CSV table of C-alpha atoms in Angstrom, one decimal:
chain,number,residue,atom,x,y,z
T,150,UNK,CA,0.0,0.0,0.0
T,151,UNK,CA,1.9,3.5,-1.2
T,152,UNK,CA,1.0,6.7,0.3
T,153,UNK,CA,-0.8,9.2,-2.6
T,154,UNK,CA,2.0,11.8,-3.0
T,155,UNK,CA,0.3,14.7,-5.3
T,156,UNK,CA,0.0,17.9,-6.2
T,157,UNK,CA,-2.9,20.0,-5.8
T,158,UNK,CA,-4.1,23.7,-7.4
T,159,UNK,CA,-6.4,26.4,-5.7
T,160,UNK,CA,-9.6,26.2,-8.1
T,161,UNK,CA,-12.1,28.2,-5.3
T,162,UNK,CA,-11.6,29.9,-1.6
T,163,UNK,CA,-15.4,30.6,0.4
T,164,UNK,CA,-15.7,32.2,3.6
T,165,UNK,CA,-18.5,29.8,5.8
T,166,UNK,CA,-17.3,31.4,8.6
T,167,UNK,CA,-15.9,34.8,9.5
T,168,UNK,CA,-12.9,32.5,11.0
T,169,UNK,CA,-12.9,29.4,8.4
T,170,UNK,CA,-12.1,29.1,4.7
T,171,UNK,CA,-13.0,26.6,2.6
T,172,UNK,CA,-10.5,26.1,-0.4
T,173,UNK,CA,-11.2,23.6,-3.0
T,174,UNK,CA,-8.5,21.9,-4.5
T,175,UNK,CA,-8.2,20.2,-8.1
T,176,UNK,CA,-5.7,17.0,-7.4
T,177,UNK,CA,-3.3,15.4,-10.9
T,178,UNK,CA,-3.9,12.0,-9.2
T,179,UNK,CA,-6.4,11.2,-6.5
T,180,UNK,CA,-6.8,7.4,-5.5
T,181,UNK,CA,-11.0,6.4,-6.0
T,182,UNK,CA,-11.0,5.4,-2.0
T,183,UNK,CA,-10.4,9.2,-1.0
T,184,UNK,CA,-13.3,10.7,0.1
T,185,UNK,CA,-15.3,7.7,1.1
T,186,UNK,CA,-14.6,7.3,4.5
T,187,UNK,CA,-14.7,9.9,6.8
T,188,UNK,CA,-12.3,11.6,9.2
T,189,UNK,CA,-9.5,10.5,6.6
T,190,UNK,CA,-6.3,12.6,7.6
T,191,UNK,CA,-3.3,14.1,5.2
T,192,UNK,CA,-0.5,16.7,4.7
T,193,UNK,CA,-0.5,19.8,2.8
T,194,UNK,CA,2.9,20.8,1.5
T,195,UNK,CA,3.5,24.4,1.7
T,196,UNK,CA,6.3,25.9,-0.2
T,197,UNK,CA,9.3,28.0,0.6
T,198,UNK,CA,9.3,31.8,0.3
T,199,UNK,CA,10.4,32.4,-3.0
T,200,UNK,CA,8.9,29.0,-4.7
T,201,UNK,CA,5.6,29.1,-7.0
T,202,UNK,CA,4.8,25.5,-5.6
T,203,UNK,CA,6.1,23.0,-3.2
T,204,UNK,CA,9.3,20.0,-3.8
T,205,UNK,CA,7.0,17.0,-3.1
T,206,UNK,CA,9.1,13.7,-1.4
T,207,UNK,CA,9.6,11.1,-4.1
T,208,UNK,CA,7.2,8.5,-4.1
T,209,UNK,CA,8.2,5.4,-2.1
T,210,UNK,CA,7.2,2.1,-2.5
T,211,UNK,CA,7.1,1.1,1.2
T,212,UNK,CA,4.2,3.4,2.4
T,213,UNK,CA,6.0,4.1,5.5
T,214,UNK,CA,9.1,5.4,3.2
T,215,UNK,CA,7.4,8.7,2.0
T,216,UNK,CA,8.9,10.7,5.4
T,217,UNK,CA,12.6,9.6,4.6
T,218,UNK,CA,11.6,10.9,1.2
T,219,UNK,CA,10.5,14.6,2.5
T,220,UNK,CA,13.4,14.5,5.1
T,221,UNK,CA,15.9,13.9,2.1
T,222,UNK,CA,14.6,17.0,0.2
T,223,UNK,CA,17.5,19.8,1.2
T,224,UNK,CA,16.4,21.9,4.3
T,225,UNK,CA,16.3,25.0,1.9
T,226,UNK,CA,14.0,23.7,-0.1
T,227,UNK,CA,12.0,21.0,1.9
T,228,UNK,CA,7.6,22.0,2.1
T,229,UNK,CA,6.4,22.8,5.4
T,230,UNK,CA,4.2,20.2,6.0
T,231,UNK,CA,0.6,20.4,8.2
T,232,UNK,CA,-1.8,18.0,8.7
T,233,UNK,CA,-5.4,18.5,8.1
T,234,UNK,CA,-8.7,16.6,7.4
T,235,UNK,CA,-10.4,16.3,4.3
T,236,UNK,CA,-13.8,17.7,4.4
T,237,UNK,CA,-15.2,16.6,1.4
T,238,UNK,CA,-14.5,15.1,-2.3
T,239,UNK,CA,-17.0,16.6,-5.0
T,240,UNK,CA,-18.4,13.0,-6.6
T,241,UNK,CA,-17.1,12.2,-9.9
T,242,UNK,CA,-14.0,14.9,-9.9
T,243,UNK,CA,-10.6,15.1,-8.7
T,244,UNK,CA,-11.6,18.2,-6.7
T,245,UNK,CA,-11.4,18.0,-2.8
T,246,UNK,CA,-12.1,20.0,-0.3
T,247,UNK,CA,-10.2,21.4,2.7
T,248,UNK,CA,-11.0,23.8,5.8
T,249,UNK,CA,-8.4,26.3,7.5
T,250,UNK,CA,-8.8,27.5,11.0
T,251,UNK,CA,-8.1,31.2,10.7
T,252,UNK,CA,-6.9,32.0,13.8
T,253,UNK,CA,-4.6,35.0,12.9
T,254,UNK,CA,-1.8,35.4,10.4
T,255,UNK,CA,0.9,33.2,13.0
T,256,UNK,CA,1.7,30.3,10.9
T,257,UNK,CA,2.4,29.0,7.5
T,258,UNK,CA,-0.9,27.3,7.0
T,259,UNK,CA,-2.8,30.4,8.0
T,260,UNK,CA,-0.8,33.0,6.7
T,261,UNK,CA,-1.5,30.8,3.0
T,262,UNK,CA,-4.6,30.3,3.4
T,263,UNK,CA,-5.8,34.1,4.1
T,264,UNK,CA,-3.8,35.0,0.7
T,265,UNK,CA,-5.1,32.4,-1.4
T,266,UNK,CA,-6.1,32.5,-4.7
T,267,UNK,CA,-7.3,30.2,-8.0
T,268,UNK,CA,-4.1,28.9,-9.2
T,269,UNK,CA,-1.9,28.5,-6.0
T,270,UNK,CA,-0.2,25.2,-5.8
T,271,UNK,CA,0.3,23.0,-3.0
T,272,UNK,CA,1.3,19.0,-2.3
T,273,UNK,CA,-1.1,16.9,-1.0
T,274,UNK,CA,0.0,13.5,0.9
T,275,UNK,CA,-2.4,10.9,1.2
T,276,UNK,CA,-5.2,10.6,2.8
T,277,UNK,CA,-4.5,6.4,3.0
T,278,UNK,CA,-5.9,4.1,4.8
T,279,UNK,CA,-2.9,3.0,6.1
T,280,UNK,CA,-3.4,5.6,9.3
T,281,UNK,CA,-7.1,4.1,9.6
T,282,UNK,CA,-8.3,2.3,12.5
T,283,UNK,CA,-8.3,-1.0,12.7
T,284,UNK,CA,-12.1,-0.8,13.5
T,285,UNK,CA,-14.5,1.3,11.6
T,286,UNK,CA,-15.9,4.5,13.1
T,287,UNK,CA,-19.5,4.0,12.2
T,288,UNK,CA,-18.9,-0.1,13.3
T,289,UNK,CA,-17.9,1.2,16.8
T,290,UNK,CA,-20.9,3.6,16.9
T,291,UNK,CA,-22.9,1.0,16.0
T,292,UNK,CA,-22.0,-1.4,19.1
T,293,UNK,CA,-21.8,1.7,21.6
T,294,UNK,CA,-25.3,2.6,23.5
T,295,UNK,CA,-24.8,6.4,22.4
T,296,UNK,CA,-21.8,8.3,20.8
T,297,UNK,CA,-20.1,11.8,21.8
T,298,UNK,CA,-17.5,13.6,19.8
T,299,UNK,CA,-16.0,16.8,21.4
T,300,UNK,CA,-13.9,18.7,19.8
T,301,UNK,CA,-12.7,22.5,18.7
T,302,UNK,CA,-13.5,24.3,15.6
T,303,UNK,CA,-10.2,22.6,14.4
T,304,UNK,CA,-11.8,18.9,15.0
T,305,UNK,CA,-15.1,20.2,12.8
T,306,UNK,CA,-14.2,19.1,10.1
T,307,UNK,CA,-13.5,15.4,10.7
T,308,UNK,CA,-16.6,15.7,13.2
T,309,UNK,CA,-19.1,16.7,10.3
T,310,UNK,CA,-17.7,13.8,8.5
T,311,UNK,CA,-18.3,11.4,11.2
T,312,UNK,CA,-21.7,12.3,12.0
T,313,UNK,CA,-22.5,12.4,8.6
T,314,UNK,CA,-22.1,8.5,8.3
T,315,UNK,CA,-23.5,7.7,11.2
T,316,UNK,CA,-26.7,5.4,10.2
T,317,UNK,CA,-30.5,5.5,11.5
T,318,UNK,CA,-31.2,5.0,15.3
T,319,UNK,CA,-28.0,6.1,16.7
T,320,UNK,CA,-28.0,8.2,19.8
T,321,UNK,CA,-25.1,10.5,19.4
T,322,UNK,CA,-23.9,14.3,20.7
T,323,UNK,CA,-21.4,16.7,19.8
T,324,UNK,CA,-19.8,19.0,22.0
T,325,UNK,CA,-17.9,21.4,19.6
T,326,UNK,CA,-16.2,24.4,21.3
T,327,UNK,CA,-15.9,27.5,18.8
T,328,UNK,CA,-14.5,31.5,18.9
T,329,UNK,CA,-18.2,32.8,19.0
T,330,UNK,CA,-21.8,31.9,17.6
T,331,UNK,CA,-20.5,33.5,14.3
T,332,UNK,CA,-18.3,30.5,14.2
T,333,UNK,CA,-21.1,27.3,14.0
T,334,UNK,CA,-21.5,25.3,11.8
T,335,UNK,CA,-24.3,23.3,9.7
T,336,UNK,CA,-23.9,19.8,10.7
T,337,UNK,CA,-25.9,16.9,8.8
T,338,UNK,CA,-26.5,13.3,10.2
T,339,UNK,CA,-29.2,10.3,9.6
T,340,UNK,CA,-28.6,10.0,13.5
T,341,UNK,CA,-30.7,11.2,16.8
T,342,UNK,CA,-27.9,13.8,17.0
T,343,UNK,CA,-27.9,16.9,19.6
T,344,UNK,CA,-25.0,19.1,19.1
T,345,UNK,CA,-24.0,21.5,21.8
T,346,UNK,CA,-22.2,25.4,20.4
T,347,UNK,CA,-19.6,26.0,23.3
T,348,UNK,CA,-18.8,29.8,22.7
T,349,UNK,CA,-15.2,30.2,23.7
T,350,UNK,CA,-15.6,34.1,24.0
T,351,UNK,CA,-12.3,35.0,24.8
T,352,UNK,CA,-11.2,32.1,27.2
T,353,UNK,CA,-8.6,29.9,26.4
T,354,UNK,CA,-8.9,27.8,23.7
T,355,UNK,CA,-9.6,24.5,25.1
T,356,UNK,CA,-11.2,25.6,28.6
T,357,UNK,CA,-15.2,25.7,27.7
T,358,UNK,CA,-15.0,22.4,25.9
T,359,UNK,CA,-12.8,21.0,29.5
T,360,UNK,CA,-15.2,22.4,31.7
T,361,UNK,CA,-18.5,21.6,30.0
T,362,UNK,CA,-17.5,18.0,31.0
T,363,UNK,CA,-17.7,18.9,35.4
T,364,UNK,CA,-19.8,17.6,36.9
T,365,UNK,CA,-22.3,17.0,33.4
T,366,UNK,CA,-25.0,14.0,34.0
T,367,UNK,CA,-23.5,11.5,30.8
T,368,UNK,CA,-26.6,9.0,29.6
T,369,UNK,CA,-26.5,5.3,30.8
T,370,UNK,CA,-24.8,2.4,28.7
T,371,UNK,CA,-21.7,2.2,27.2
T,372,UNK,CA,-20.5,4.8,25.0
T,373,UNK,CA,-18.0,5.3,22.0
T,374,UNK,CA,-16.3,8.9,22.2
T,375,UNK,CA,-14.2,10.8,19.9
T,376,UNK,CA,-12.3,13.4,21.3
T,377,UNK,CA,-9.9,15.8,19.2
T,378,UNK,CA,-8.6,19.2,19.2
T,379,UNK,CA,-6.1,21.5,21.4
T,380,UNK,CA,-3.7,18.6,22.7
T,381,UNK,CA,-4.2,19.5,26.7
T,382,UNK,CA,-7.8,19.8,26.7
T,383,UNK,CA,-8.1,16.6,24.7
T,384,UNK,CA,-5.4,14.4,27.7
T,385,UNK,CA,-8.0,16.6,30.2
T,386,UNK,CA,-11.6,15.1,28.7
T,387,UNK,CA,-10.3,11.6,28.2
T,388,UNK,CA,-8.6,11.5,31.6
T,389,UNK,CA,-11.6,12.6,33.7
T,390,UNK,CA,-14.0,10.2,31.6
T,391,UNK,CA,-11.8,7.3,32.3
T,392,UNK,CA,-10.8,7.4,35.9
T,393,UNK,CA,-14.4,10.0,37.1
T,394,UNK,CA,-17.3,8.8,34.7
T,395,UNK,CA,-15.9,5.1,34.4
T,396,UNK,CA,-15.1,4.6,30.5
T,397,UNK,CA,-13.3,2.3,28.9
T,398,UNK,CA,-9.8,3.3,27.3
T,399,UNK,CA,-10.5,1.2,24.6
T,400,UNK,CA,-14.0,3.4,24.1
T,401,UNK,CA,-12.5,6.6,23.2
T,402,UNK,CA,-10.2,7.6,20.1
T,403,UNK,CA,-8.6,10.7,21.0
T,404,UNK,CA,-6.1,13.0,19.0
T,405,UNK,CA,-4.5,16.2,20.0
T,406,UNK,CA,-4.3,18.1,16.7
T,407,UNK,CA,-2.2,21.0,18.3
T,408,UNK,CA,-0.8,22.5,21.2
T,409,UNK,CA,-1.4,26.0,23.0
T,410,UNK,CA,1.6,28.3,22.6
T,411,UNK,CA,3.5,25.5,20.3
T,412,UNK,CA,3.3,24.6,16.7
T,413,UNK,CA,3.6,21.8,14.7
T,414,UNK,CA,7.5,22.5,14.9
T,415,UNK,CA,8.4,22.2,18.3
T,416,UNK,CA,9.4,19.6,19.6
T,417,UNK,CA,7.1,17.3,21.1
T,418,UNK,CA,6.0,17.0,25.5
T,419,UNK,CA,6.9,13.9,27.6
T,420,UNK,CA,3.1,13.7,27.6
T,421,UNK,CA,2.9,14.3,23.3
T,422,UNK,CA,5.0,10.9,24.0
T,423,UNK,CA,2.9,9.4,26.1
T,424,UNK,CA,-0.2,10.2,24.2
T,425,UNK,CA,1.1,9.2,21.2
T,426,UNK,CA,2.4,5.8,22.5
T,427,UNK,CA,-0.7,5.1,24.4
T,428,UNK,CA,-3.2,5.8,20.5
T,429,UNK,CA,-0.8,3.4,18.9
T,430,UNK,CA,-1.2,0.9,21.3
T,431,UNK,CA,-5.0,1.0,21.1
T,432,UNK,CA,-4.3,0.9,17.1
């Protein structure tokens, strides 16, 4: 199984929230299996100051191989690299379709995304099933009593996804912590879903979504949760629903996708480590 390694041109940008753009990308090769799952991950390649598009790692035949590749590119001219979710595939096309966070003009990925235009290239690796889990998301619904995903506005992406292909007769709720009302989002779902707007408001980012979970009244049976955003606030949730509210490790997939006051650059916390080590595990 290889990794998709391809690049990708700006054909639309769209505003569908004062904070999030939506940027719709036209892929030279796009594998039939993306977009047909949901919460599939990948990289965007940004490139260097100077550089019209992106040096893309060479394509490797082992699908773990594809990082060597992109560490062997010289520093000056290696991508920046982020990960993000893929919110959609238009059926039929090559064109997919990706959301940015615009949470001020700090990092690469933002400071691109606020400037960008038709005809802006990028690289795109994966998404591949190689980072799926081992058991289906809408499978593990399926055997759970009710469902909860909780997240940030960088998690709603992967959350609309998910709810999307959740079937009939599910019980499910999202708890989705966002800058300000202006910020929610239209969520669709065949499922008994409730969705709760957290309004950050000027906390910090990560706090609402931690403290809506004291002392809150969860329903009876055994749940599935998903739990992803700011890295602290995600360790926080799953911590005090396994050892307070009595859930099963094995019951939640959890994934900090950053870290307050850190990028994607620094280096990563004895308890990134520990976090990380402990996901594989349950992988």
């Amino acid at each position: 199984m290889t990794l998709p390694v391809t690049s990708v041109e700006v054909v639309e940008v769209r505003r569908i929230t004062p904070r999030t753009a939506r940027i719709t990308f036209a892929a030279e090769e796009l594998p039939d299996a993306v977009g047909t799952t949901p919460d599939q991950q990948l990289k965007l390649c940004f490139p260097r100051p100077g550089r019209r598009e992106p040096v893309l790692p060479a394509r490797q035949d082992d699908p773990m191989g594809w990082y060597q590749a992109y560490l062997a590119i010289p520093e000056a001219e290696r991508p920046v690299m982020r990960s993000f979710t893929l919110r959609g595939r238009r059926p039929g096309t090559r064109l997919v379709e990706i959301d940015f966070v615009l949470h001020g003009d700090t990092g690469p990925a933002v400071s691109w995304a606020l400037r960008a235009a038709p005809g802006d290239r990028l690289g795109m690796v994966g998404p591949s099933a190689l980072y799926a889990p081992p058991v289906p998301f809408a499978e593990a619904a399926a055997a759970a009593d009710w469902v909860l995903l909780a997240g940030d506005e960088t998690a709603l992406p992967a959350i609309a996804t998910l709810v999307a292909a959740l079937p009939e007769g599910v019980s499910a709720y999202a708890w989705i912590e966002v800058a300000d009302r202006a910020e929610r989002q239209d969520l669709e779902s065949r499922a008994e879903l409730e969705v709760e707007w957290l309004h950050r408001d000027g906390a910090v980012p990560g706090s609402v979504l931690t403290e809506a979970f004291r002392g809150v009244v969860l329903p009876a049976g055994a749940p599935f949760v998903w739990l992803a955003g700011e890295a602290g606030a995600v360790r926080t949730i799953r911590r005090y629903l396994v050892e307070e509210e009595g859930v099963a490790k094995e019951s939640i997939d959890f994934t900090g996708y950053w870290r307050h006051r850190l990028t994607q650059d620094d280096a990563p916390t004895a308890e990134d480590l520990a976090d990380a080590q402990e996901r594989s595990a349950g992988y």
